[in-house]
Short mmCIF file of N, CA and C in Angstrom, two decimals:
data_model
loop_
_atom_site.label_atom_id
_atom_site.label_comp_id
_atom_site.label_asym_id
_atom_site.label_seq_id
_atom_site.Cartn_x
_atom_site.Cartn_y
_atom_site.Cartn_z
N MET A 1 -6.27 19.51 -24.59
CA MET A 1 -7.10 18.55 -23.52
C MET A 1 -7.09 17.51 -24.94
N LYS A 2 -6.65 16.46 -24.13
CA LYS A 2 -6.47 15.02 -24.83
C LYS A 2 -7.27 13.89 -24.08
N LYS A 3 -7.42 12.79 -24.83
CA LYS A 3 -7.63 11.89 -24.26
C LYS A 3 -6.72 10.76 -24.38
N ILE A 4 -7.38 9.39 -23.29
CA ILE A 4 -6.18 8.30 -22.80
C ILE A 4 -6.11 7.76 -24.05
N SER A 5 -4.58 7.65 -24.39
CA SER A 5 -4.30 7.13 -26.16
C SER A 5 -3.55 6.00 -25.49
N LYS A 6 -3.19 5.24 -23.89
CA LYS A 6 -2.52 3.56 -24.27
C LYS A 6 -3.07 3.60 -22.83
N ILE A 7 -3.56 2.41 -22.02
CA ILE A 7 -4.14 1.91 -20.96
C ILE A 7 -2.69 0.49 -20.84
N PHE A 8 -2.37 0.56 -19.35
CA PHE A 8 -1.67 -0.51 -19.36
C PHE A 8 -1.96 -0.90 -17.69
N VAL A 9 -2.18 -2.60 -18.03
CA VAL A 9 -2.43 -3.28 -16.56
C VAL A 9 -1.22 -3.83 -16.46
N VAL A 10 -0.69 -3.66 -15.38
CA VAL A 10 0.52 -4.22 -14.40
C VAL A 10 -0.07 -5.33 -14.09
N ASN A 11 0.10 -6.55 -14.31
CA ASN A 11 0.11 -7.78 -14.35
C ASN A 11 1.29 -8.90 -13.75
N LEU A 12 1.11 -9.53 -12.48
CA LEU A 12 2.05 -10.82 -12.32
C LEU A 12 2.07 -12.14 -12.99
N ASN A 13 2.88 -12.64 -13.45
CA ASN A 13 2.66 -14.04 -14.20
C ASN A 13 1.51 -14.75 -13.69
N ASP A 14 1.97 -15.25 -12.18
CA ASP A 14 0.97 -16.14 -11.41
C ASP A 14 -0.39 -15.35 -10.97
N LYS A 15 -0.44 -14.42 -11.69
CA LYS A 15 -1.54 -13.89 -11.50
C LYS A 15 -2.92 -13.15 -12.70
N LYS A 16 -2.53 -13.90 -13.98
CA LYS A 16 -2.92 -13.74 -15.04
C LYS A 16 -4.58 -13.76 -15.04
N HIS A 17 -5.01 -14.53 -14.21
CA HIS A 17 -6.59 -14.55 -14.28
C HIS A 17 -7.17 -13.29 -13.78
N ARG A 18 -6.46 -12.26 -13.38
CA ARG A 18 -6.70 -10.73 -13.12
C ARG A 18 -7.09 -10.22 -14.30
N TRP A 19 -5.60 -10.59 -15.09
CA TRP A 19 -5.63 -9.81 -16.64
C TRP A 19 -7.26 -10.04 -17.20
N GLU A 20 -7.10 -11.45 -17.05
CA GLU A 20 -8.43 -11.71 -17.90
C GLU A 20 -9.90 -10.73 -17.85
N LYS A 21 -10.23 -10.30 -16.50
CA LYS A 21 -11.00 -9.23 -16.24
C LYS A 21 -11.35 -8.20 -17.11
N PHE A 22 -9.75 -7.41 -17.29
CA PHE A 22 -9.59 -6.28 -18.28
C PHE A 22 -9.64 -6.82 -19.88
N TYR A 23 -8.94 -7.60 -19.97
CA TYR A 23 -9.07 -8.11 -21.50
C TYR A 23 -10.45 -8.69 -22.11
N THR A 24 -11.25 -8.97 -20.99
CA THR A 24 -12.61 -8.83 -21.78
C THR A 24 -13.42 -7.21 -22.06
N MET A 25 -12.22 -6.33 -21.49
CA MET A 25 -12.79 -4.80 -22.11
C MET A 25 -12.82 -4.80 -23.54
N SER A 26 -12.36 -5.31 -24.29
CA SER A 26 -11.94 -5.25 -25.72
C SER A 26 -11.58 -4.05 -26.06
N ASP A 27 -10.77 -3.67 -25.35
CA ASP A 27 -10.02 -1.77 -25.88
C ASP A 27 -9.22 -2.10 -26.63
N SER A 28 -8.46 -1.36 -27.68
CA SER A 28 -7.32 -1.43 -28.56
C SER A 28 -6.05 -0.91 -27.81
N ARG A 29 -6.65 0.11 -26.53
CA ARG A 29 -5.65 0.80 -26.22
C ARG A 29 -5.06 0.15 -24.98
N LEU A 30 -5.55 -1.06 -24.63
CA LEU A 30 -5.35 -2.41 -23.46
C LEU A 30 -4.20 -2.41 -23.60
N GLU A 31 -3.38 -2.72 -22.71
CA GLU A 31 -2.12 -3.93 -22.76
C GLU A 31 -1.44 -4.45 -21.70
N ARG A 32 -0.98 -5.74 -21.82
CA ARG A 32 -1.06 -6.10 -20.27
C ARG A 32 0.69 -5.93 -20.09
N PHE A 33 1.05 -5.17 -19.15
CA PHE A 33 2.39 -5.08 -18.94
C PHE A 33 2.89 -6.42 -17.78
N GLU A 34 4.10 -7.31 -18.07
CA GLU A 34 4.13 -8.38 -16.97
C GLU A 34 5.13 -7.33 -15.56
N ALA A 35 4.40 -7.43 -14.99
CA ALA A 35 5.02 -6.86 -13.64
C ALA A 35 6.38 -7.59 -13.00
N ILE A 36 7.06 -6.83 -12.64
CA ILE A 36 8.50 -6.88 -11.92
C ILE A 36 8.03 -7.72 -10.53
N ASP A 37 8.73 -9.16 -10.40
CA ASP A 37 8.15 -9.74 -9.17
C ASP A 37 9.26 -9.22 -8.40
N SER A 38 9.06 -8.54 -7.13
CA SER A 38 9.41 -8.35 -5.97
C SER A 38 9.59 -9.18 -4.78
N ARG A 39 8.73 -10.22 -4.86
CA ARG A 39 8.10 -10.71 -3.81
C ARG A 39 8.98 -11.42 -3.07
N ASN A 40 9.88 -12.34 -3.54
CA ASN A 40 10.88 -12.69 -2.77
C ASN A 40 12.59 -12.50 -3.09
N ILE A 41 12.51 -11.38 -3.87
CA ILE A 41 14.12 -10.95 -4.09
C ILE A 41 13.66 -9.15 -3.69
N HIS A 42 13.48 -8.95 -2.61
CA HIS A 42 13.41 -7.32 -2.21
C HIS A 42 14.40 -6.32 -2.91
N SER A 43 15.61 -6.66 -2.98
CA SER A 43 16.86 -6.14 -3.46
C SER A 43 16.65 -6.04 -5.21
N ILE A 44 15.53 -6.47 -5.92
CA ILE A 44 15.83 -6.88 -7.16
C ILE A 44 16.04 -5.18 -7.90
N TYR A 45 15.40 -4.15 -7.32
CA TYR A 45 15.68 -2.62 -8.03
C TYR A 45 17.60 -2.47 -8.43
N LYS A 46 18.39 -3.54 -7.40
CA LYS A 46 19.78 -3.22 -7.33
C LYS A 46 19.99 -3.54 -9.16
N ASP A 47 19.27 -4.44 -9.49
CA ASP A 47 19.46 -5.15 -11.07
C ASP A 47 19.06 -4.00 -12.06
N TYR A 48 18.73 -2.76 -11.48
CA TYR A 48 18.09 -1.72 -12.69
C TYR A 48 18.64 -0.20 -12.43
N GLY A 49 19.88 -0.63 -11.45
CA GLY A 49 20.88 0.64 -10.67
C GLY A 49 20.25 1.46 -10.43
N PHE A 50 19.23 0.90 -9.03
CA PHE A 50 18.78 1.78 -8.30
C PHE A 50 19.10 1.59 -7.04
N GLU A 51 19.09 2.52 -6.01
CA GLU A 51 19.18 2.09 -4.74
C GLU A 51 17.89 2.61 -3.82
N LEU A 52 17.48 1.88 -2.69
CA LEU A 52 16.15 2.01 -2.37
C LEU A 52 16.58 3.15 -1.03
N ASP A 53 15.66 4.17 -1.40
CA ASP A 53 15.88 5.51 -0.40
C ASP A 53 14.53 6.27 -0.16
N PRO A 54 13.54 5.55 0.24
CA PRO A 54 12.28 5.86 0.28
C PRO A 54 12.17 7.67 1.23
N VAL A 55 11.47 8.28 0.56
CA VAL A 55 11.08 9.51 1.23
C VAL A 55 10.04 9.44 2.37
N GLY A 56 10.41 9.97 3.82
CA GLY A 56 9.18 9.60 4.77
C GLY A 56 9.01 8.55 4.84
N LEU A 57 8.35 8.64 6.25
CA LEU A 57 8.21 7.50 7.36
C LEU A 57 7.15 6.34 6.46
N SER A 58 6.00 6.89 5.74
CA SER A 58 5.17 6.11 5.43
C SER A 58 5.33 5.56 4.55
N THR A 59 6.37 5.81 3.40
CA THR A 59 6.85 5.01 2.32
C THR A 59 7.77 4.36 2.77
N LYS A 60 8.76 4.42 3.49
CA LYS A 60 9.67 3.91 4.03
C LYS A 60 9.08 2.23 4.60
N PHE A 61 7.94 2.66 5.16
CA PHE A 61 7.05 1.44 6.05
C PHE A 61 6.54 0.30 5.06
N TYR A 62 5.96 1.34 3.44
CA TYR A 62 5.34 0.79 2.51
C TYR A 62 6.20 -0.10 1.72
N PHE A 63 7.81 0.29 1.76
CA PHE A 63 8.61 -0.28 0.58
C PHE A 63 8.87 -1.62 1.42
N SER A 64 9.20 -1.54 3.17
CA SER A 64 9.76 -2.52 3.97
C SER A 64 8.64 -3.51 4.67
N SER A 65 7.40 -3.35 4.45
CA SER A 65 6.06 -4.24 4.71
C SER A 65 5.28 -4.82 3.61
N ALA A 66 5.28 -4.33 2.25
CA ALA A 66 4.85 -4.92 1.31
C ALA A 66 5.77 -5.30 0.19
N PRO A 67 5.72 -6.74 0.33
CA PRO A 67 6.42 -7.60 -0.47
C PRO A 67 6.88 -7.43 -2.07
N GLY A 68 5.70 -7.09 -2.41
CA GLY A 68 5.67 -6.63 -3.80
C GLY A 68 5.80 -5.04 -4.21
N ALA A 69 6.27 -4.45 -3.24
CA ALA A 69 5.73 -2.77 -3.68
C ALA A 69 7.51 -2.45 -4.49
N VAL A 70 8.21 -2.90 -4.30
CA VAL A 70 9.47 -2.53 -5.16
C VAL A 70 9.27 -2.96 -6.83
N GLY A 71 8.61 -3.81 -6.59
CA GLY A 71 8.48 -4.58 -8.06
C GLY A 71 7.05 -3.56 -9.06
N ILE A 72 6.26 -3.49 -8.14
CA ILE A 72 5.16 -2.47 -8.84
C ILE A 72 6.04 -1.39 -9.08
N TYR A 73 6.85 -0.32 -8.01
CA TYR A 73 7.58 0.47 -8.55
C TYR A 73 8.30 0.55 -9.42
N LEU A 74 9.31 -0.41 -9.81
CA LEU A 74 9.81 -1.11 -10.87
C LEU A 74 9.29 -1.18 -12.18
N SER A 75 7.73 -1.35 -12.26
CA SER A 75 7.26 -1.98 -13.48
C SER A 75 6.28 -0.56 -13.61
N PHE A 76 6.22 0.52 -12.63
CA PHE A 76 5.75 1.39 -13.19
C PHE A 76 7.07 2.68 -13.86
N TYR A 77 8.03 2.41 -13.39
CA TYR A 77 8.94 3.24 -13.99
C TYR A 77 9.34 2.80 -15.03
N SER A 78 9.35 1.74 -15.45
CA SER A 78 9.34 0.76 -16.72
C SER A 78 8.67 0.94 -17.41
N ILE A 79 7.24 1.36 -17.23
CA ILE A 79 6.05 2.28 -18.41
C ILE A 79 6.30 3.45 -18.04
N TRP A 80 6.48 4.38 -17.51
CA TRP A 80 6.95 6.15 -17.37
C TRP A 80 8.07 5.71 -18.62
N LYS A 81 8.96 4.94 -18.75
CA LYS A 81 9.88 5.06 -19.64
C LYS A 81 9.58 4.86 -21.06
N ARG A 82 8.66 3.83 -21.06
CA ARG A 82 8.04 3.54 -22.04
C ARG A 82 7.10 4.50 -22.73
N ILE A 83 6.50 5.27 -21.92
CA ILE A 83 5.74 6.46 -22.52
C ILE A 83 6.51 7.27 -22.98
N VAL A 84 7.82 8.22 -22.36
CA VAL A 84 8.61 8.55 -22.65
C VAL A 84 9.11 8.26 -24.32
N GLU A 85 9.75 7.12 -24.39
CA GLU A 85 10.37 6.79 -25.38
C GLU A 85 9.25 6.53 -26.94
N SER A 86 8.26 6.25 -26.42
CA SER A 86 6.93 5.87 -27.22
C SER A 86 6.34 7.42 -27.78
N ASP A 87 6.61 8.18 -27.09
CA ASP A 87 5.70 9.28 -27.59
C ASP A 87 4.28 9.37 -26.83
N ILE A 88 3.93 8.44 -26.10
CA ILE A 88 2.54 8.49 -25.56
C ILE A 88 2.01 9.93 -24.67
N ASP A 89 1.14 10.34 -25.26
CA ASP A 89 0.35 11.66 -24.57
C ASP A 89 0.06 11.38 -23.27
N VAL A 90 -0.95 10.31 -23.30
CA VAL A 90 -1.51 10.34 -21.66
C VAL A 90 -1.71 8.73 -21.58
N ALA A 91 -1.50 8.50 -20.59
CA ALA A 91 -1.75 6.96 -20.14
C ALA A 91 -2.25 6.38 -19.30
N LEU A 92 -3.49 5.99 -18.86
CA LEU A 92 -3.78 5.00 -18.02
C LEU A 92 -3.12 4.01 -17.31
N ILE A 93 -2.39 3.62 -16.15
CA ILE A 93 -1.82 2.77 -15.52
C ILE A 93 -2.64 2.32 -14.33
N MET A 94 -2.76 0.57 -14.51
CA MET A 94 -3.51 0.38 -13.38
C MET A 94 -2.66 -0.63 -12.85
N GLU A 95 -3.05 -1.18 -11.11
CA GLU A 95 -2.47 -2.59 -11.04
C GLU A 95 -3.52 -3.58 -11.41
N ASP A 96 -3.91 -4.58 -11.15
CA ASP A 96 -4.52 -5.66 -11.59
C ASP A 96 -5.80 -5.69 -10.58
N ASP A 97 -5.62 -4.78 -9.39
CA ASP A 97 -6.56 -5.10 -8.65
C ASP A 97 -7.51 -4.04 -8.59
N ALA A 98 -7.15 -3.31 -9.74
CA ALA A 98 -8.18 -2.09 -9.94
C ALA A 98 -9.53 -2.94 -10.06
N ASP A 99 -10.74 -1.78 -9.82
CA ASP A 99 -11.66 -2.41 -10.23
C ASP A 99 -12.48 -2.15 -11.34
N VAL A 100 -12.68 -3.13 -12.10
CA VAL A 100 -12.80 -3.37 -13.48
C VAL A 100 -14.27 -2.52 -14.01
N SER A 101 -15.06 -2.55 -13.04
CA SER A 101 -16.41 -1.62 -13.18
C SER A 101 -16.21 -0.52 -13.21
N ASP A 102 -15.31 0.23 -12.26
CA ASP A 102 -15.03 1.89 -12.45
C ASP A 102 -14.24 2.01 -13.53
N VAL A 103 -13.25 1.12 -14.03
CA VAL A 103 -12.57 1.52 -15.20
C VAL A 103 -13.46 1.50 -16.23
N LYS A 104 -14.32 0.56 -16.55
CA LYS A 104 -14.93 1.11 -17.69
C LYS A 104 -15.94 2.45 -17.75
N SER A 105 -16.45 2.44 -16.32
CA SER A 105 -17.55 3.49 -16.29
C SER A 105 -16.71 4.71 -16.29
N TYR A 106 -15.50 4.94 -16.13
CA TYR A 106 -14.38 6.03 -16.01
C TYR A 106 -14.19 6.14 -17.80
N LEU A 107 -13.46 4.85 -18.37
CA LEU A 107 -13.11 5.37 -19.78
C LEU A 107 -14.70 5.48 -20.67
N ASN A 108 -15.96 4.84 -19.98
CA ASN A 108 -17.30 5.04 -21.00
C ASN A 108 -17.60 6.67 -21.08
N LYS A 109 -16.68 7.13 -20.17
CA LYS A 109 -17.18 8.87 -19.88
C LYS A 109 -16.63 9.70 -21.19
N ASN A 110 -15.43 8.64 -22.06
CA ASN A 110 -14.46 9.38 -22.79
C ASN A 110 -13.88 11.11 -22.01
N ILE A 111 -13.37 10.87 -21.00
CA ILE A 111 -12.71 12.08 -20.61
C ILE A 111 -11.56 12.71 -21.15
N LEU A 112 -11.77 14.07 -21.16
CA LEU A 112 -10.51 14.82 -21.83
C LEU A 112 -9.60 15.00 -20.61
N ILE A 113 -8.13 14.78 -20.89
CA ILE A 113 -7.62 15.39 -19.64
C ILE A 113 -6.81 16.66 -20.26
N ASP A 114 -6.86 17.56 -18.92
CA ASP A 114 -6.07 19.20 -19.44
C ASP A 114 -4.87 18.98 -19.37
N THR A 115 -4.02 18.29 -20.39
CA THR A 115 -2.64 18.16 -20.25
C THR A 115 -2.03 19.64 -19.93
N ASP A 116 -2.48 20.42 -19.77
CA ASP A 116 -1.55 21.79 -19.42
C ASP A 116 -1.81 22.03 -18.16
N SER A 117 -2.57 21.74 -17.66
CA SER A 117 -2.99 21.72 -16.30
C SER A 117 -2.56 20.80 -15.27
N TYR A 118 -2.57 19.44 -15.66
CA TYR A 118 -2.08 18.19 -14.79
C TYR A 118 -1.61 17.33 -15.73
N ASP A 119 -0.53 16.87 -14.88
CA ASP A 119 0.54 15.58 -15.56
C ASP A 119 0.31 14.38 -14.77
N PHE A 120 -0.63 13.93 -13.64
CA PHE A 120 -0.51 13.03 -12.80
C PHE A 120 -2.10 13.19 -12.03
N ILE A 121 -3.15 12.24 -12.51
CA ILE A 121 -4.49 12.21 -11.58
C ILE A 121 -4.72 10.83 -10.81
N GLN A 122 -4.50 10.83 -9.55
CA GLN A 122 -4.88 9.45 -9.07
C GLN A 122 -6.19 9.35 -8.92
N LEU A 123 -6.45 8.13 -9.74
CA LEU A 123 -7.84 7.41 -9.53
C LEU A 123 -8.03 6.29 -8.58
N GLY A 124 -7.37 5.81 -7.97
CA GLY A 124 -7.25 4.40 -7.30
C GLY A 124 -8.01 4.87 -5.76
N LYS A 125 -9.03 3.85 -5.45
CA LYS A 125 -10.02 4.46 -4.22
C LYS A 125 -9.27 4.23 -3.03
N ARG A 126 -8.11 3.60 -2.85
CA ARG A 126 -7.35 3.39 -1.84
C ARG A 126 -6.88 4.90 -1.44
N CYS A 127 -6.81 5.67 -2.26
CA CYS A 127 -5.94 7.04 -1.57
C CYS A 127 -7.47 7.94 -1.85
N ASN A 128 -8.47 7.75 -2.22
CA ASN A 128 -9.21 8.71 -2.31
C ASN A 128 -10.23 9.26 -1.08
N LYS A 129 -9.23 9.88 -0.18
CA LYS A 129 -9.71 10.68 1.01
C LYS A 129 -10.23 12.09 0.60
N PRO A 130 -10.72 11.64 1.96
CA PRO A 130 -11.67 13.89 1.66
C PRO A 130 -10.62 14.68 2.23
N TRP A 131 -9.61 13.67 2.51
CA TRP A 131 -8.31 14.80 3.19
C TRP A 131 -7.21 14.70 2.81
N VAL A 132 -7.04 15.38 1.28
CA VAL A 132 -6.22 15.43 0.50
C VAL A 132 -4.59 15.52 0.92
N LYS A 133 -4.75 16.61 1.89
CA LYS A 133 -3.45 17.34 2.70
C LYS A 133 -2.84 15.90 3.53
N ASP A 134 -3.88 14.59 3.97
CA ASP A 134 -3.20 13.58 4.35
C ASP A 134 -2.33 12.59 3.27
N PHE A 135 -2.73 12.74 2.46
CA PHE A 135 -2.37 11.69 0.95
C PHE A 135 -1.22 11.02 1.57
N THR A 136 -0.31 11.60 1.86
CA THR A 136 1.29 10.66 2.12
C THR A 136 1.16 9.71 3.67
N GLU A 137 0.53 10.33 4.41
CA GLU A 137 0.16 9.85 5.67
C GLU A 137 -0.86 8.66 5.67
N ASN A 138 -1.63 8.52 4.39
CA ASN A 138 -2.73 7.13 4.13
C ASN A 138 -1.89 6.67 2.84
N PHE A 139 -0.96 6.48 2.53
CA PHE A 139 -0.14 6.07 1.43
C PHE A 139 -0.45 4.47 1.63
N ASP A 140 -1.01 3.64 0.28
CA ASP A 140 -1.34 2.52 0.36
C ASP A 140 -0.96 1.79 -1.44
N GLY A 141 0.13 2.35 -1.67
CA GLY A 141 -0.12 2.09 -2.93
C GLY A 141 -0.77 3.28 -3.89
N LEU A 142 -0.60 2.72 -5.79
CA LEU A 142 -1.65 3.51 -6.36
C LEU A 142 -2.77 3.33 -6.86
N GLU A 143 -2.67 1.58 -7.25
CA GLU A 143 -3.47 0.78 -7.84
C GLU A 143 -4.43 1.93 -9.20
N ALA A 144 -4.79 3.14 -9.67
CA ALA A 144 -4.85 3.45 -10.70
C ALA A 144 -4.65 4.88 -11.18
N TYR A 145 -3.89 5.67 -12.36
CA TYR A 145 -3.71 6.71 -12.36
C TYR A 145 -3.56 6.94 -13.54
N VAL A 146 -3.73 8.30 -14.09
CA VAL A 146 -3.60 9.00 -15.40
C VAL A 146 -2.23 9.61 -15.34
N VAL A 147 -1.77 9.81 -16.66
CA VAL A 147 -0.37 10.12 -16.25
C VAL A 147 0.05 10.51 -18.07
N THR A 148 0.65 11.95 -18.16
CA THR A 148 0.97 12.63 -19.37
C THR A 148 2.43 12.21 -19.61
N LYS A 149 2.88 12.55 -20.71
CA LYS A 149 4.41 12.08 -20.87
C LYS A 149 5.00 13.02 -20.31
N ARG A 150 4.81 14.23 -20.08
CA ARG A 150 5.43 14.94 -19.04
C ARG A 150 5.47 14.58 -17.74
N GLY A 151 4.48 14.21 -17.47
CA GLY A 151 4.47 13.47 -15.97
C GLY A 151 5.01 12.27 -15.94
N ALA A 152 5.28 11.36 -16.80
CA ALA A 152 6.11 10.50 -16.49
C ALA A 152 7.76 10.50 -16.74
N GLU A 153 7.98 11.80 -17.12
CA GLU A 153 9.20 12.63 -17.42
C GLU A 153 9.51 12.92 -16.01
N ILE A 154 8.78 13.57 -15.31
CA ILE A 154 8.96 14.33 -14.43
C ILE A 154 9.14 12.90 -13.29
N LEU A 155 8.21 11.87 -13.28
CA LEU A 155 8.49 10.46 -11.80
C LEU A 155 9.25 10.10 -12.08
N MET A 156 10.19 9.89 -13.66
CA MET A 156 11.39 9.31 -14.00
C MET A 156 12.38 10.31 -13.23
N ASN A 157 12.58 11.68 -13.58
CA ASN A 157 13.49 12.20 -12.81
C ASN A 157 13.64 12.22 -11.35
N SER A 158 12.36 11.81 -11.03
CA SER A 158 12.64 12.17 -8.87
C SER A 158 13.07 10.76 -8.72
N THR A 159 12.81 9.68 -9.49
CA THR A 159 13.29 8.14 -9.10
C THR A 159 14.65 8.33 -9.23
N ASN A 160 15.27 9.22 -10.12
CA ASN A 160 16.87 8.78 -10.86
C ASN A 160 17.44 9.55 -9.38
#
């Protein structure tokens, strides 16, 4: 059982006002991660040595219809890499549109993460459906999640 040791907020440079909401939380674990912007350069993934080959119709649609989807995924990948390289046990990763009051409430509970049983815990309300089996059919981004170092390694390896 471990506590969250690092909190990343993925934030575009032209949306720094969203970061300010999180910054006021005054949590020493909190860090702004400058988002990779794919809104005008969809093929930016090539700069990182990747090919775009989404699995399933829902993710194909997501990556083709959301201009920032490629950038946020590359941002997440970069954070996963940092988690592994910096030996961070457990991290909370959020997009800057996550609900700050929900984040504060979650962090105030001082939840211990069972790192022996879980490597990834979805927190975002966009995917909080009662019918978990339909998760991929209702995919709409990640928004907020907790990931262990082992989970970050798994996600990186799945991407690679």
